[in-house]
Amino acid sequence: MAQIYARITGTGSALPERVVTNADLEKIVETSDEWIRSRTGIQRRHIAAEGQTTGDLATEAAERALEAAGVKASELDLIVLGTTTPDIIFPSTACLVQHRLGANGCAAFDVNAACSGFVYALGIADKFIRSGQSKKVLVIGAETLTRMIDWNERETCVLFGDGAGAVVLEASEEPGIYATLLHADGGFKHLLFNPVGVSVGFKDEPNHGVRINMSGREVFKVAVKTLDSLVDETLQAAGMEASQIDWLIPHQANLRIIEATAKRLNMPMEQVIVTVQEHANTSSGSVPLALDYAVRSGQVKRGQNLLLEAFGGGFTWASALLRY
Ligand code: COA
């Protein structure tokens, strides 16, 4: 029997209309465009309007991906949505999106792997297709992370933005996803977390609101080291050399982390999709947003090999090596 691959047949993305520049943030906290640009590469970010949810952005991105793939929502047999900012506690945002798309009846669930959410979702969807369980799958990464930003805290408020991206995966005899790797180490929780939640009784840390706790410098160091070994492991899993990769599509958190990974792969920055300057860190939205941008701008072409990677709270880290 021929090997079944999961192939990306369509991509889509969605961004809130409102753009907040570094200069805008200079008016809110003690920061500067120069500091933000030189430390992170970020120039601006999109912020969700009042009432605009993760599910709204996810639905918009999904509709575009379905249209690009020429697939009707009713044909889907699975929806996997990576998010750490669901609309409500339950039903899952995947269920809310499924109903809005008119895909009622198919399996639908969320994956919370923080910034690695989309790549985790892609890895899961790949397994469903390879096993023969699913034929047409919608994979979404969507976030409204700015909902948990403390706008008085310059260490974090400059780093994040809102957005969503989606892909349609279809079973095919043509590659396809060659390899996906998913990892986590909960021992690093203390470096990047939001303490508010259901089972702890919605308790908050005094005077801090619903906020992201992050030890930036430590996260940076672990991210670079972990992504170095992740890309090596991914190449090995796919039986490929770095020279066979046409494009690196990394998680868009920090330009310096992206540059370090490109260096590890010996890839010039011309072969790296960088959108962090426009979107900041959109968590699960970041990789599929960058992918959709690269496809629609004509940079990524059919038949090219793409290496996707992400790193986030957990810590979690994940990758996918695929032929587009
Ligand atoms: N504007 C101006 N100064 C700021 C600032 C801001 N927005 N945020 C922090 N600073 C200050 C700090 O208070 C510190 O001041 P001090 O030296 O007087 O104590 C100084 O800048 C340097 O801070 P440092 O933490 O050493 O900077 P850095 O070079 O490590 O850059 C990050 C900070 C957060 C940009 C960087 O560590 C990073 O990107 N880490 C990874 C974060 C991430 O990607 N998280 C999500 C993972 S998915």
Tab-separated table of C-alpha atoms in Angstrom, residues 8-313:
chain	number	residue	atom	x	y	z
A	8	ILE	CA	-0.899	21.397	2.694
A	9	THR	CA	-3.423	22.321	0.008
A	10	GLY	CA	-4.360	25.796	1.223
A	11	THR	CA	-3.253	28.490	3.658
A	12	GLY	CA	-4.999	31.502	5.162
A	13	SER	CA	-4.515	34.098	7.858
A	14	ALA	CA	-6.258	36.939	9.662
A	15	LEU	CA	-5.076	40.004	11.554
A	16	PRO	CA	-7.023	42.586	13.548
A	17	GLU	CA	-7.285	45.964	11.833
A	18	ARG	CA	-5.754	48.048	14.615
A	19	VAL	CA	-1.985	48.486	14.400
A	20	VAL	CA	0.057	49.665	17.379
A	21	THR	CA	3.570	50.876	16.609
A	22	ASN	CA	6.582	51.048	18.886
A	23	ALA	CA	6.102	54.840	18.907
A	24	ASP	CA	2.571	54.309	20.261
A	25	LEU	CA	4.004	52.200	23.095
A	26	GLU	CA	6.534	54.927	23.921
A	27	LYS	CA	3.514	56.950	25.072
A	28	ILE	CA	2.368	54.224	27.486
A	29	VAL	CA	5.547	52.824	29.068
A	30	GLU	CA	9.172	53.853	29.524
A	31	THR	CA	10.530	52.314	26.319
A	32	SER	CA	11.857	53.324	22.912
A	33	ASP	CA	11.491	52.229	19.325
A	34	GLU	CA	15.264	51.764	19.284
A	35	TRP	CA	15.207	49.417	22.319
A	36	ILE	CA	12.366	47.294	20.967
A	37	ARG	CA	13.806	47.057	17.443
A	38	SER	CA	17.354	46.252	18.494
A	39	ARG	CA	16.367	43.636	21.116
A	40	THR	CA	13.505	41.959	19.259
A	41	GLY	CA	13.165	43.159	15.644
A	42	ILE	CA	9.543	44.149	16.348
A	43	GLN	CA	8.226	47.402	14.796
A	44	ARG	CA	4.471	47.051	15.117
A	45	ARG	CA	1.755	44.609	16.130
A	46	HIS	CA	-1.974	44.102	15.476
A	47	ILE	CA	-4.330	44.292	18.447
A	48	ALA	CA	-7.816	42.758	18.527
A	49	ALA	CA	-10.725	45.193	18.701
A	50	GLU	CA	-13.025	45.156	21.705
A	51	GLY	CA	-15.194	42.071	21.409
A	52	GLN	CA	-13.041	40.513	18.682
A	53	THR	CA	-12.078	37.017	19.793
A	54	THR	CA	-9.599	34.280	18.992
A	55	GLY	CA	-12.505	32.426	17.375
A	56	ASP	CA	-13.269	35.404	15.107
A	57	LEU	CA	-9.680	35.507	13.837
A	58	ALA	CA	-9.531	31.708	13.560
A	59	THR	CA	-12.744	31.588	11.508
A	60	GLU	CA	-11.495	34.261	9.120
A	61	ALA	CA	-8.127	32.515	8.637
A	62	ALA	CA	-9.880	29.150	8.181
A	63	GLU	CA	-12.257	30.501	5.534
A	64	ARG	CA	-9.285	31.789	3.540
A	65	ALA	CA	-7.418	28.483	3.847
A	66	LEU	CA	-10.500	26.496	2.767
A	67	GLU	CA	-10.996	28.804	-0.198
A	68	ALA	CA	-7.345	28.467	-1.236
A	69	ALA	CA	-7.589	24.675	-0.994
A	70	GLY	CA	-10.941	24.524	-2.791
A	71	VAL	CA	-12.332	22.479	0.095
A	72	LYS	CA	-15.832	22.939	1.542
A	73	ALA	CA	-16.175	23.081	5.318
A	74	SER	CA	-18.642	20.185	5.136
A	75	GLU	CA	-15.880	17.957	3.697
A	76	LEU	CA	-13.650	18.341	6.777
A	77	ASP	CA	-13.272	15.368	9.079
A	78	LEU	CA	-11.133	17.043	11.752
A	79	ILE	CA	-10.351	20.515	13.114
A	80	VAL	CA	-7.353	20.976	15.425
A	81	LEU	CA	-6.843	24.464	16.817
A	82	GLY	CA	-3.748	25.584	18.703
A	83	THR	CA	-4.468	28.339	21.205
A	84	THR	CA	-3.686	29.435	24.716
A	85	THR	CA	-6.309	32.210	24.601
A	86	PRO	CA	-9.610	30.396	23.934
A	87	ASP	CA	-12.807	32.470	23.587
A	88	ILE	CA	-14.371	30.781	26.624
A	89	ILE	CA	-13.402	27.851	28.871
A	90	PHE	CA	-15.703	25.457	27.041
A	91	PRO	CA	-16.760	24.550	24.437
A	92	SER	CA	-13.342	24.595	22.822
A	93	THR	CA	-12.636	27.336	20.290
A	94	ALA	CA	-12.310	24.549	17.688
A	95	CYS	CA	-15.985	23.644	18.341
A	96	LEU	CA	-17.067	27.295	18.095
A	97	VAL	CA	-15.188	27.696	14.803
A	98	GLN	CA	-16.502	24.373	13.463
A	99	HIS	CA	-20.106	25.542	13.897
A	100	ARG	CA	-19.421	28.932	12.328
A	101	LEU	CA	-17.824	27.282	9.309
A	102	GLY	CA	-20.655	24.753	8.977
A	103	ALA	CA	-18.426	21.720	9.498
A	104	ASN	CA	-20.730	20.288	12.186
A	105	GLY	CA	-20.154	16.628	12.981
A	106	CYS	CA	-16.410	16.345	12.442
A	107	ALA	CA	-13.978	15.926	15.334
A	108	ALA	CA	-12.819	19.277	16.746
A	109	PHE	CA	-10.541	20.088	19.642
A	110	ASP	CA	-8.067	22.658	20.948
A	111	VAL	CA	-4.403	22.105	21.722
A	112	ASN	CA	-2.737	24.258	24.368
A	113	ALA	CA	1.009	24.194	23.824
A	114	ALA	CA	1.482	27.965	24.185
A	115	CYS	CA	3.530	29.361	21.260
A	116	SER	CA	4.093	25.846	19.879
A	117	GLY	CA	0.316	25.340	19.576
A	118	PHE	CA	0.072	25.426	15.783
A	119	VAL	CA	3.054	23.146	15.171
A	120	TYR	CA	1.706	20.739	17.815
A	121	ALA	CA	-1.696	20.818	16.065
A	122	LEU	CA	0.000	20.171	12.720
A	123	GLY	CA	1.888	17.193	14.176
A	124	ILE	CA	-1.336	15.725	15.579
A	125	ALA	CA	-3.241	16.267	12.327
A	126	ASP	CA	-0.400	14.612	10.404
A	127	LYS	CA	-0.778	11.470	12.537
A	128	PHE	CA	-4.556	11.379	11.915
A	129	ILE	CA	-3.968	11.541	8.162
A	130	ARG	CA	-1.086	9.040	8.093
A	131	SER	CA	-3.148	6.532	10.068
A	132	GLY	CA	-5.972	6.766	7.521
A	133	GLN	CA	-8.371	8.163	10.141
A	134	SER	CA	-8.780	11.550	8.430
A	135	LYS	CA	-8.654	12.789	4.829
A	136	LYS	CA	-9.244	16.531	5.058
A	137	VAL	CA	-8.143	18.397	8.151
A	138	LEU	CA	-8.207	22.047	9.125
A	139	VAL	CA	-5.297	23.078	11.346
A	140	ILE	CA	-5.458	26.523	12.955
A	141	GLY	CA	-3.205	28.589	15.188
A	142	ALA	CA	-5.065	31.555	16.669
A	143	GLU	CA	-4.497	33.906	19.578
A	144	THR	CA	-5.545	37.117	21.240
A	145	LEU	CA	-2.580	37.163	23.571
A	146	THR	CA	-2.820	40.906	24.161
A	147	ARG	CA	-5.901	40.139	26.296
A	148	MET	CA	-3.505	38.980	29.009
A	149	ILE	CA	-1.007	41.807	28.687
A	150	ASP	CA	-0.382	44.207	31.522
A	151	TRP	CA	0.065	47.459	29.578
A	152	ASN	CA	2.086	48.927	32.454
A	153	GLU	CA	4.735	46.262	32.189
A	154	ARG	CA	7.320	47.199	29.555
A	155	GLU	CA	9.138	43.830	29.813
A	156	THR	CA	6.218	42.039	28.156
A	157	CYS	CA	3.759	44.529	26.624
A	158	VAL	CA	6.093	45.370	23.721
A	159	LEU	CA	6.513	41.731	22.671
A	160	PHE	CA	3.069	40.415	21.758
A	161	GLY	CA	0.331	40.819	19.161
A	162	ASP	CA	-2.884	39.118	17.994
A	163	GLY	CA	-3.501	37.058	14.855
A	164	ALA	CA	-4.362	33.713	13.334
A	165	GLY	CA	-3.276	31.405	10.546
A	166	ALA	CA	-4.663	28.174	9.158
A	167	VAL	CA	-3.848	25.391	6.734
A	168	VAL	CA	-5.914	22.684	5.075
A	169	LEU	CA	-4.167	19.308	5.108
A	170	GLU	CA	-5.272	16.567	2.726
A	171	ALA	CA	-4.300	12.919	2.416
A	172	SER	CA	-2.070	12.412	-0.620
A	173	GLU	CA	0.350	9.937	-2.138
A	174	GLU	CA	2.658	12.906	-2.799
A	175	PRO	CA	4.694	14.352	0.101
A	176	GLY	CA	3.668	16.103	2.200
A	177	ILE	CA	4.850	16.288	5.739
A	178	TYR	CA	8.003	14.192	6.135
A	179	ALA	CA	8.475	14.532	9.876
A	180	THR	CA	7.070	16.321	12.893
A	181	LEU	CA	8.611	16.439	16.364
A	182	LEU	CA	6.817	17.487	19.541
A	183	HIS	CA	8.581	18.070	22.868
A	184	ALA	CA	7.854	19.558	26.285
A	185	ASP	CA	9.566	20.070	29.620
A	186	GLY	CA	7.206	21.224	32.365
A	187	GLY	CA	10.209	21.803	34.628
A	188	PHE	CA	10.553	25.239	33.025
A	189	LYS	CA	7.064	26.466	33.975
A	190	HIS	CA	8.466	29.161	36.271
A	191	LEU	CA	10.207	31.006	33.399
A	192	LEU	CA	7.062	31.669	31.342
A	193	PHE	CA	3.517	31.329	32.663
A	194	ASN	CA	0.165	32.895	33.429
A	195	PRO	CA	-0.980	31.820	36.903
A	196	VAL	CA	-4.701	32.524	36.468
A	197	GLY	CA	-6.950	29.518	35.906
A	198	VAL	CA	-10.023	27.466	36.658
A	199	SER	CA	-8.794	24.851	39.090
A	200	VAL	CA	-6.728	27.262	41.176
A	201	GLY	CA	-9.942	29.222	41.693
A	202	PHE	CA	-9.313	32.131	39.284
A	203	LYS	CA	-6.902	33.496	41.876
A	204	ASP	CA	-4.533	36.147	40.700
A	205	GLU	CA	-1.201	37.322	41.977
A	206	PRO	CA	-1.827	40.486	44.052
A	207	ASN	CA	-1.725	43.715	42.012
A	208	HIS	CA	-0.702	42.047	38.794
A	209	GLY	CA	-3.939	41.456	36.889
A	210	VAL	CA	-4.171	38.735	34.274
A	211	ARG	CA	-0.636	38.820	33.069
A	212	ILE	CA	2.216	36.960	31.474
A	213	ASN	CA	5.077	36.213	33.872
A	214	MET	CA	8.305	35.910	31.917
A	215	SER	CA	12.014	35.774	32.677
A	216	GLY	CA	13.003	37.121	29.275
A	217	ARG	CA	16.736	36.556	29.355
A	218	GLU	CA	16.434	32.963	30.605
A	219	VAL	CA	13.708	32.156	28.054
A	220	PHE	CA	15.938	33.549	25.338
A	221	LYS	CA	18.886	31.348	26.287
A	222	VAL	CA	16.909	28.116	26.568
A	223	ALA	CA	15.019	28.883	23.332
A	224	VAL	CA	18.206	29.300	21.277
A	225	LYS	CA	19.807	26.147	22.673
A	226	THR	CA	16.662	24.056	22.357
A	227	LEU	CA	15.901	25.180	18.802
A	228	ASP	CA	19.488	24.354	17.800
A	229	SER	CA	19.061	20.737	18.807
A	230	LEU	CA	15.479	20.636	17.501
A	231	VAL	CA	16.462	21.528	13.938
A	232	ASP	CA	19.268	18.928	14.003
A	233	GLU	CA	16.842	16.292	15.273
A	234	THR	CA	14.256	17.222	12.636
A	235	LEU	CA	16.706	16.902	9.756
A	236	GLN	CA	17.759	13.525	11.098
A	237	ALA	CA	14.136	12.344	11.458
A	238	ALA	CA	13.416	13.327	7.846
A	239	GLY	CA	16.747	11.929	6.573
A	240	MET	CA	17.643	15.304	5.062
A	241	GLU	CA	20.549	17.753	5.019
A	242	ALA	CA	20.194	21.427	5.916
A	243	SER	CA	21.149	22.265	2.310
A	244	GLN	CA	17.915	20.611	1.110
A	245	ILE	CA	15.745	23.081	3.026
A	246	ASP	CA	14.430	25.905	0.847
A	247	TRP	CA	12.803	27.969	3.604
A	248	LEU	CA	12.969	28.212	7.366
A	249	ILE	CA	9.600	29.367	8.753
A	250	PRO	CA	10.289	29.945	12.432
A	251	HIS	CA	8.178	31.031	15.367
A	252	GLN	CA	8.232	34.839	15.280
A	253	ALA	CA	9.151	35.861	18.829
A	254	ASN	CA	12.484	37.577	18.449
A	255	LEU	CA	14.648	38.293	15.406
A	256	ARG	CA	17.818	37.395	17.309
A	257	ILE	CA	16.464	33.919	18.155
A	258	ILE	CA	15.471	33.463	14.494
A	259	GLU	CA	18.944	34.524	13.318
A	260	ALA	CA	20.581	32.067	15.721
A	261	THR	CA	18.547	29.164	14.313
A	262	ALA	CA	19.317	30.205	10.732
A	263	LYS	CA	23.003	30.290	11.604
A	264	ARG	CA	22.815	26.801	13.067
A	265	LEU	CA	21.340	25.633	9.739
A	266	ASN	CA	23.909	27.600	7.787
A	267	MET	CA	21.019	29.311	5.985
A	268	PRO	CA	21.268	32.915	4.779
A	269	MET	CA	18.492	35.194	6.098
A	270	GLU	CA	17.193	35.425	2.493
A	271	GLN	CA	15.866	31.895	3.017
A	272	VAL	CA	14.134	32.726	6.285
A	273	ILE	CA	10.565	34.032	6.446
A	274	VAL	CA	10.541	36.931	8.908
A	275	THR	CA	7.294	38.672	9.884
A	276	VAL	CA	8.098	39.506	13.501
A	277	GLN	CA	8.615	43.189	12.568
A	278	GLU	CA	4.947	43.388	11.444
A	279	HIS	CA	3.158	41.023	13.833
A	280	ALA	CA	5.330	40.723	16.988
A	281	ASN	CA	4.818	37.439	18.832
A	282	THR	CA	1.348	36.082	18.050
A	283	SER	CA	2.037	32.783	19.839
A	284	SER	CA	0.195	29.943	18.039
A	285	GLY	CA	-0.702	32.361	15.252
A	286	SER	CA	2.873	33.124	14.376
A	287	VAL	CA	4.041	30.188	12.238
A	288	PRO	CA	0.865	29.852	10.124
A	289	LEU	CA	0.727	33.645	9.672
A	290	ALA	CA	4.313	33.604	8.400
A	291	LEU	CA	3.580	30.615	6.166
A	292	ASP	CA	0.505	32.240	4.627
A	293	TYR	CA	2.410	35.468	4.075
A	294	ALA	CA	5.226	33.527	2.361
A	295	VAL	CA	2.804	31.607	0.129
A	296	ARG	CA	0.708	34.621	-0.858
A	297	SER	CA	3.740	36.809	-1.536
A	298	GLY	CA	4.989	34.114	-3.931
A	299	GLN	CA	8.156	33.352	-1.968
A	300	VAL	CA	7.230	29.785	-1.045
A	301	LYS	CA	6.468	27.690	-4.126
A	302	ARG	CA	5.060	24.219	-4.694
A	303	GLY	CA	7.682	21.479	-4.378
A	304	GLN	CA	9.905	23.413	-1.970
A	305	ASN	CA	11.012	22.019	1.384
A	306	LEU	CA	9.974	23.995	4.456
A	307	LEU	CA	11.214	23.694	8.017
A	308	LEU	CA	8.704	25.005	10.562
A	309	GLU	CA	9.661	25.345	14.226
A	310	ALA	CA	8.279	26.853	17.416
A	311	PHE	CA	9.118	27.309	21.079
A	312	GLY	CA	6.910	28.441	23.916
A	313	GLY	CA	5.628	28.269	27.468
